[in-house]
Amino acid sequence: MSEYTIANAVRTNRLREAYGDEIVLSEDGEDQEGAHKIVMEFDVAGRSYVVLRPEEAGDGEELSVFRVTPAADGEYDIETIEDDEEWEDVTELVDEMTVSFSKE
């Protein structure tokens, strides 16, 4: 049974506390930067994740999910999830959490 369940997910706000409601990410490894709104943050299965939406996005724009790791300088690194199984588990959980929280 997967650890990636709503029951195991713990909502957090460490990025919001550190950076506010939006984060600027460099896009495609280039000098272009894009502002993203923090939709939600959570810990599950011993890892931390953030769900972001591009600030310029319309209602139909997809959410992006990233892994969050503490950096040596006290900041946070926001990383693409490279492992296919982890990505699938996390995105399914985000879908469940989004539906669950929209009913509250």
mmCIF file of N, CA and C in Angstrom, residues 1-89:
data_model
loop_
_atom_site.group_PDB
_atom_site.id
_atom_site.type_symbol
_atom_site.label_atom_id
_atom_site.label_comp_id
_atom_site.label_asym_id
_atom_site.label_seq_id
_atom_site.Cartn_x
_atom_site.Cartn_y
_atom_site.Cartn_z
ATOM 1 N N MET A 1 0.845 -1.195 0.000
ATOM 2 C CA MET A 1 0.000 0.000 0.000
ATOM 3 C C MET A 1 0.885 1.252 0.000
ATOM 4 N N SER A 2 0.513 2.204 -0.768
ATOM 5 C CA SER A 2 1.293 3.428 -0.920
ATOM 6 C C SER A 2 1.214 4.318 0.320
ATOM 7 N N GLU A 3 2.321 4.977 0.604
ATOM 8 C CA GLU A 3 2.338 5.963 1.694
ATOM 9 C C GLU A 3 1.712 7.284 1.254
ATOM 10 N N TYR A 4 1.500 7.442 -0.048
ATOM 11 C CA TYR A 4 1.000 8.691 -0.609
ATOM 12 C C TYR A 4 -0.527 8.730 -0.532
ATOM 13 N N THR A 5 -1.038 8.951 0.688
ATOM 14 C CA THR A 5 -2.474 9.035 0.908
ATOM 15 C C THR A 5 -2.801 10.329 1.634
ATOM 16 N N ILE A 6 -4.061 10.741 1.549
ATOM 17 C CA ILE A 6 -4.491 11.955 2.249
ATOM 18 C C ILE A 6 -4.260 11.810 3.748
ATOM 19 N N ALA A 7 -4.501 10.608 4.275
ATOM 20 C CA ALA A 7 -4.325 10.382 5.713
ATOM 21 C C ALA A 7 -2.880 10.595 6.154
ATOM 22 N N ASN A 8 -1.922 10.352 5.262
ATOM 23 C CA ASN A 8 -0.507 10.510 5.603
ATOM 24 C C ASN A 8 0.045 11.897 5.264
ATOM 25 N N ALA A 9 -0.685 12.675 4.500
ATOM 26 C CA ALA A 9 -0.215 14.000 4.080
ATOM 27 C C ALA A 9 -0.419 15.021 5.199
ATOM 28 N N VAL A 10 0.603 15.826 5.436
ATOM 29 C CA VAL A 10 0.549 16.871 6.455
ATOM 30 C C VAL A 10 0.757 18.209 5.759
ATOM 31 N N ARG A 11 -0.250 19.075 5.845
ATOM 32 C CA ARG A 11 -0.128 20.413 5.228
ATOM 33 C C ARG A 11 0.954 21.212 5.943
ATOM 34 N N THR A 12 1.737 21.941 5.172
ATOM 35 C CA THR A 12 2.795 22.783 5.722
ATOM 36 C C THR A 12 2.706 24.172 5.104
ATOM 37 N N ASN A 13 3.529 25.087 5.587
ATOM 38 C CA ASN A 13 3.566 26.432 4.996
ATOM 39 C C ASN A 13 4.972 27.036 5.070
ATOM 40 N N ARG A 14 5.996 26.186 5.043
ATOM 41 C CA ARG A 14 7.367 26.695 5.187
ATOM 42 C C ARG A 14 7.784 27.621 4.045
ATOM 43 N N LEU A 15 7.379 27.308 2.804
ATOM 44 C CA LEU A 15 7.740 28.187 1.690
ATOM 45 C C LEU A 15 6.996 29.515 1.781
ATOM 46 N N ARG A 16 5.715 29.461 2.148
ATOM 47 C CA ARG A 16 4.942 30.707 2.322
ATOM 48 C C ARG A 16 5.569 31.586 3.394
ATOM 49 N N GLU A 17 5.985 30.952 4.487
ATOM 50 C CA GLU A 17 6.619 31.717 5.561
ATOM 51 C C GLU A 17 7.948 32.315 5.102
ATOM 52 N N ALA A 18 8.681 31.604 4.265
ATOM 53 C CA ALA A 18 9.990 32.073 3.809
ATOM 54 C C ALA A 18 9.894 33.083 2.664
ATOM 55 N N TYR A 19 8.933 32.889 1.739
ATOM 56 C CA TYR A 19 8.920 33.683 0.505
ATOM 57 C C TYR A 19 7.631 34.447 0.232
ATOM 58 N N GLY A 20 6.585 34.201 0.980
ATOM 59 C CA GLY A 20 5.301 34.832 0.685
ATOM 60 C C GLY A 20 4.441 33.914 -0.169
ATOM 61 N N ASP A 21 3.431 34.478 -0.830
ATOM 62 C CA ASP A 21 2.469 33.672 -1.578
ATOM 63 C C ASP A 21 2.913 33.284 -2.977
ATOM 64 N N GLU A 22 4.056 33.839 -3.438
ATOM 65 C CA GLU A 22 4.520 33.459 -4.761
ATOM 66 C C GLU A 22 6.027 33.261 -4.783
ATOM 67 N N ILE A 23 6.448 32.448 -5.736
ATOM 68 C CA ILE A 23 7.853 32.101 -5.900
ATOM 69 C C ILE A 23 8.223 32.385 -7.345
ATOM 70 N N VAL A 24 9.413 32.894 -7.567
ATOM 71 C CA VAL A 24 9.897 33.122 -8.926
ATOM 72 C C VAL A 24 10.875 32.007 -9.274
ATOM 73 N N LEU A 25 10.550 31.274 -10.328
ATOM 74 C CA LEU A 25 11.389 30.162 -10.787
ATOM 75 C C LEU A 25 12.011 30.513 -12.122
ATOM 76 N N SER A 26 13.251 30.082 -12.339
ATOM 77 C CA SER A 26 13.806 30.218 -13.682
ATOM 78 C C SER A 26 13.179 29.105 -14.507
ATOM 79 N N GLU A 27 12.850 29.401 -15.737
ATOM 80 C CA GLU A 27 12.139 28.438 -16.568
ATOM 81 C C GLU A 27 13.066 27.828 -17.599
ATOM 82 N N ASP A 28 13.021 26.523 -17.728
ATOM 83 C CA ASP A 28 13.793 25.774 -18.710
ATOM 84 C C ASP A 28 15.290 26.005 -18.579
ATOM 85 N N GLY A 29 15.767 26.285 -17.359
ATOM 86 C CA GLY A 29 17.188 26.460 -17.130
ATOM 87 C C GLY A 29 17.754 27.704 -17.788
ATOM 88 N N GLU A 30 16.899 28.599 -18.247
ATOM 89 C CA GLU A 30 17.360 29.819 -18.910
ATOM 90 C C GLU A 30 17.233 30.996 -17.956
ATOM 91 N N ASP A 31 17.549 32.160 -18.465
ATOM 92 C CA ASP A 31 17.479 33.353 -17.634
ATOM 93 C C ASP A 31 16.062 33.873 -17.474
ATOM 94 N N GLN A 32 15.107 33.304 -18.216
ATOM 95 C CA GLN A 32 13.722 33.735 -18.072
ATOM 96 C C GLN A 32 13.218 33.322 -16.697
ATOM 97 N N GLU A 33 12.457 34.188 -16.101
ATOM 98 C CA GLU A 33 11.885 33.873 -14.802
ATOM 99 C C GLU A 33 10.374 33.986 -14.884
ATOM 100 N N GLY A 34 9.708 33.168 -14.077
ATOM 101 C CA GLY A 34 8.257 33.209 -14.051
ATOM 102 C C GLY A 34 7.758 33.137 -12.622
ATOM 103 N N ALA A 35 6.808 34.005 -12.302
ATOM 104 C CA ALA A 35 6.216 33.995 -10.967
ATOM 105 C C ALA A 35 5.158 32.902 -10.898
ATOM 106 N N HIS A 36 5.157 32.178 -9.776
ATOM 107 C CA HIS A 36 4.197 31.099 -9.549
ATOM 108 C C HIS A 36 3.555 31.291 -8.185
ATOM 109 N N LYS A 37 2.246 31.121 -8.126
ATOM 110 C CA LYS A 37 1.535 31.189 -6.848
ATOM 111 C C LYS A 37 1.611 29.835 -6.159
ATOM 112 N N ILE A 38 1.811 29.879 -4.847
ATOM 113 C CA ILE A 38 1.812 28.652 -4.062
ATOM 114 C C ILE A 38 0.357 28.248 -3.827
ATOM 115 N N VAL A 39 -0.013 27.077 -4.326
ATOM 116 C CA VAL A 39 -1.371 26.566 -4.161
ATOM 117 C C VAL A 39 -1.466 25.789 -2.857
ATOM 118 N N MET A 40 -0.502 24.882 -2.626
ATOM 119 C CA MET A 40 -0.460 24.131 -1.368
ATOM 120 C C MET A 40 0.925 23.545 -1.176
ATOM 121 N N GLU A 41 1.234 23.273 0.085
ATOM 122 C CA GLU A 41 2.481 22.615 0.471
ATOM 123 C C GLU A 41 2.117 21.473 1.407
ATOM 124 N N PHE A 42 2.857 20.381 1.302
ATOM 125 C CA PHE A 42 2.581 19.259 2.189
ATOM 126 C C PHE A 42 3.796 18.345 2.280
ATOM 127 N N ASP A 43 3.818 17.572 3.356
ATOM 128 C CA ASP A 43 4.813 16.534 3.570
ATOM 129 C C ASP A 43 4.105 15.194 3.503
ATOM 130 N N VAL A 44 4.761 14.220 2.881
ATOM 131 C CA VAL A 44 4.248 12.855 2.844
ATOM 132 C C VAL A 44 5.410 11.922 2.501
ATOM 133 N N ALA A 45 5.393 10.745 3.085
ATOM 134 C CA ALA A 45 6.407 9.720 2.802
ATOM 135 C C ALA A 45 7.826 10.234 3.049
ATOM 136 N N GLY A 46 7.993 11.102 4.050
ATOM 137 C CA GLY A 46 9.313 11.604 4.397
ATOM 138 C C GLY A 46 9.864 12.673 3.478
ATOM 139 N N ARG A 47 9.023 13.196 2.595
ATOM 140 C CA ARG A 47 9.464 14.235 1.655
ATOM 141 C C ARG A 47 8.495 15.410 1.694
ATOM 142 N N SER A 48 8.965 16.540 1.189
ATOM 143 C CA SER A 48 8.140 17.754 1.134
ATOM 144 C C SER A 48 7.859 18.110 -0.319
ATOM 145 N N TYR A 49 6.641 18.636 -0.546
ATOM 146 C CA TYR A 49 6.219 18.986 -1.901
ATOM 147 C C TYR A 49 5.502 20.332 -1.896
ATOM 148 N N VAL A 50 5.520 20.982 -3.065
ATOM 149 C CA VAL A 50 4.770 22.216 -3.254
ATOM 150 C C VAL A 50 4.025 22.121 -4.577
ATOM 151 N N VAL A 51 2.811 22.661 -4.585
ATOM 152 C CA VAL A 51 2.003 22.733 -5.799
ATOM 153 C C VAL A 51 1.960 24.199 -6.199
ATOM 154 N N LEU A 52 2.366 24.474 -7.441
ATOM 155 C CA LEU A 52 2.441 25.852 -7.934
ATOM 156 C C LEU A 52 1.565 26.033 -9.166
ATOM 157 N N ARG A 53 1.081 27.265 -9.344
ATOM 158 C CA ARG A 53 0.339 27.658 -10.549
ATOM 159 C C ARG A 53 1.004 28.918 -11.089
ATOM 160 N N PRO A 54 1.329 28.943 -12.391
ATOM 161 C CA PRO A 54 1.912 30.160 -12.962
ATOM 162 C C PRO A 54 0.993 31.354 -12.711
ATOM 163 N N GLU A 55 1.582 32.479 -12.322
ATOM 164 C CA GLU A 55 0.781 33.663 -12.002
ATOM 165 C C GLU A 55 -0.037 34.132 -13.193
ATOM 166 N N GLU A 56 0.500 33.989 -14.383
ATOM 167 C CA GLU A 56 -0.191 34.441 -15.595
ATOM 168 C C GLU A 56 -1.220 33.429 -16.080
ATOM 169 N N ALA A 57 -1.402 32.335 -15.351
ATOM 170 C CA ALA A 57 -2.259 31.238 -15.801
ATOM 171 C C ALA A 57 -3.727 31.605 -15.756
ATOM 172 N N GLY A 58 -4.462 31.013 -16.673
ATOM 173 C CA GLY A 58 -5.905 31.127 -16.657
ATOM 174 C C GLY A 58 -6.475 30.011 -15.795
ATOM 175 N N ASP A 59 -7.784 29.941 -15.718
ATOM 176 C CA ASP A 59 -8.437 28.925 -14.896
ATOM 177 C C ASP A 59 -8.130 27.507 -15.349
ATOM 178 N N GLY A 60 -7.900 27.305 -16.643
ATOM 179 C CA GLY A 60 -7.658 25.962 -17.158
ATOM 180 C C GLY A 60 -6.209 25.515 -17.053
ATOM 181 N N GLU A 61 -5.355 26.381 -16.571
ATOM 182 C CA GLU A 61 -3.920 26.073 -16.495
ATOM 183 C C GLU A 61 -3.666 24.969 -15.484
ATOM 184 N N GLU A 62 -2.795 24.041 -15.869
ATOM 185 C CA GLU A 62 -2.463 22.940 -14.980
ATOM 186 C C GLU A 62 -1.578 23.394 -13.828
ATOM 187 N N LEU A 63 -1.711 22.663 -12.750
ATOM 188 C CA LEU A 63 -0.848 22.879 -11.597
ATOM 189 C C LEU A 63 0.449 22.117 -11.814
ATOM 190 N N SER A 64 1.528 22.590 -11.210
ATOM 191 C CA SER A 64 2.824 21.919 -11.265
ATOM 192 C C SER A 64 3.208 21.492 -9.862
ATOM 193 N N VAL A 65 3.756 20.290 -9.741
ATOM 194 C CA VAL A 65 4.146 19.745 -8.449
ATOM 195 C C VAL A 65 5.658 19.584 -8.422
ATOM 196 N N PHE A 66 6.278 20.045 -7.341
ATOM 197 C CA PHE A 66 7.727 19.973 -7.183
ATOM 198 C C PHE A 66 8.081 19.411 -5.812
ATOM 199 N N ARG A 67 9.256 18.802 -5.726
ATOM 200 C CA ARG A 67 9.791 18.374 -4.437
ATOM 201 C C ARG A 67 10.548 19.556 -3.836
ATOM 202 N N VAL A 68 10.452 19.695 -2.521
ATOM 203 C CA VAL A 68 11.131 20.777 -1.799
ATOM 204 C C VAL A 68 12.167 20.146 -0.877
ATOM 205 N N THR A 69 13.398 20.640 -0.960
ATOM 206 C CA THR A 69 14.452 20.155 -0.066
ATOM 207 C C THR A 69 15.162 21.346 0.561
ATOM 208 N N PRO A 70 15.561 21.223 1.824
ATOM 209 C CA PRO A 70 16.298 22.314 2.456
ATOM 210 C C PRO A 70 17.675 22.452 1.816
ATOM 211 N N ALA A 71 18.092 23.680 1.590
ATOM 212 C CA ALA A 71 19.426 23.953 1.044
ATOM 213 C C ALA A 71 20.377 24.272 2.197
ATOM 214 N N ALA A 72 21.653 24.197 1.924
ATOM 215 C CA ALA A 72 22.665 24.420 2.954
ATOM 216 C C ALA A 72 22.611 25.835 3.523
ATOM 217 N N ASP A 73 22.143 26.792 2.744
ATOM 218 C CA ASP A 73 22.140 28.195 3.180
ATOM 219 C C ASP A 73 20.877 28.573 3.960
ATOM 220 N N GLY A 74 20.045 27.577 4.302
ATOM 221 C CA GLY A 74 18.822 27.866 5.047
ATOM 222 C C GLY A 74 17.638 28.169 4.151
ATOM 223 N N GLU A 75 17.866 28.266 2.858
ATOM 224 C CA GLU A 75 16.795 28.474 1.886
ATOM 225 C C GLU A 75 16.219 27.110 1.519
ATOM 226 N N TYR A 76 15.421 27.060 0.461
ATOM 227 C CA TYR A 76 14.840 25.808 -0.009
ATOM 228 C C TYR A 76 15.104 25.645 -1.497
ATOM 229 N N ASP A 77 15.368 24.404 -1.898
ATOM 230 C CA ASP A 77 15.490 24.076 -3.316
ATOM 231 C C ASP A 77 14.170 23.491 -3.781
ATOM 232 N N ILE A 78 13.699 23.945 -4.924
ATOM 233 C CA ILE A 78 12.477 23.434 -5.513
ATOM 234 C C ILE A 78 12.921 22.640 -6.733
ATOM 235 N N GLU A 79 12.649 21.324 -6.698
ATOM 236 C CA GLU A 79 13.200 20.414 -7.693
ATOM 237 C C GLU A 79 12.101 19.694 -8.466
ATOM 238 N N THR A 80 12.374 19.425 -9.713
ATOM 239 C CA THR A 80 11.494 18.600 -10.517
ATOM 240 C C THR A 80 11.545 17.173 -9.989
ATOM 241 N N ILE A 81 10.423 16.500 -9.977
ATOM 242 C CA ILE A 81 10.365 15.101 -9.540
ATOM 243 C C ILE A 81 10.761 14.240 -10.739
ATOM 244 N N GLU A 82 11.922 13.599 -10.655
ATOM 245 C CA GLU A 82 12.458 12.825 -11.773
ATOM 246 C C GLU A 82 11.943 11.390 -11.806
ATOM 247 N N ASP A 83 11.673 10.799 -10.650
ATOM 248 C CA ASP A 83 11.246 9.407 -10.574
ATOM 249 C C ASP A 83 9.786 9.290 -11.005
ATOM 250 N N ASP A 84 9.529 8.461 -12.010
ATOM 251 C CA ASP A 84 8.170 8.332 -12.559
ATOM 252 C C ASP A 84 7.163 7.837 -11.529
ATOM 253 N N GLU A 85 7.547 6.858 -10.735
ATOM 254 C CA GLU A 85 6.623 6.308 -9.741
ATOM 255 C C GLU A 85 6.293 7.346 -8.665
ATOM 256 N N GLU A 86 7.309 8.068 -8.189
ATOM 257 C CA GLU A 86 7.080 9.120 -7.193
ATOM 258 C C GLU A 86 6.179 10.202 -7.787
ATOM 259 N N TRP A 87 6.464 10.615 -9.020
ATOM 260 C CA TRP A 87 5.666 11.661 -9.665
ATOM 261 C C TRP A 87 4.208 11.229 -9.781
ATOM 262 N N GLU A 88 3.989 9.979 -10.196
ATOM 263 C CA GLU A 88 2.619 9.487 -10.334
ATOM 264 C C GLU A 88 1.906 9.451 -8.984
ATOM 265 N N ASP A 89 2.605 8.951 -7.945
ATOM 266 C CA ASP A 89 2.012 8.895 -6.605
ATOM 267 C C ASP A 89 1.649 10.291 -6.101
#
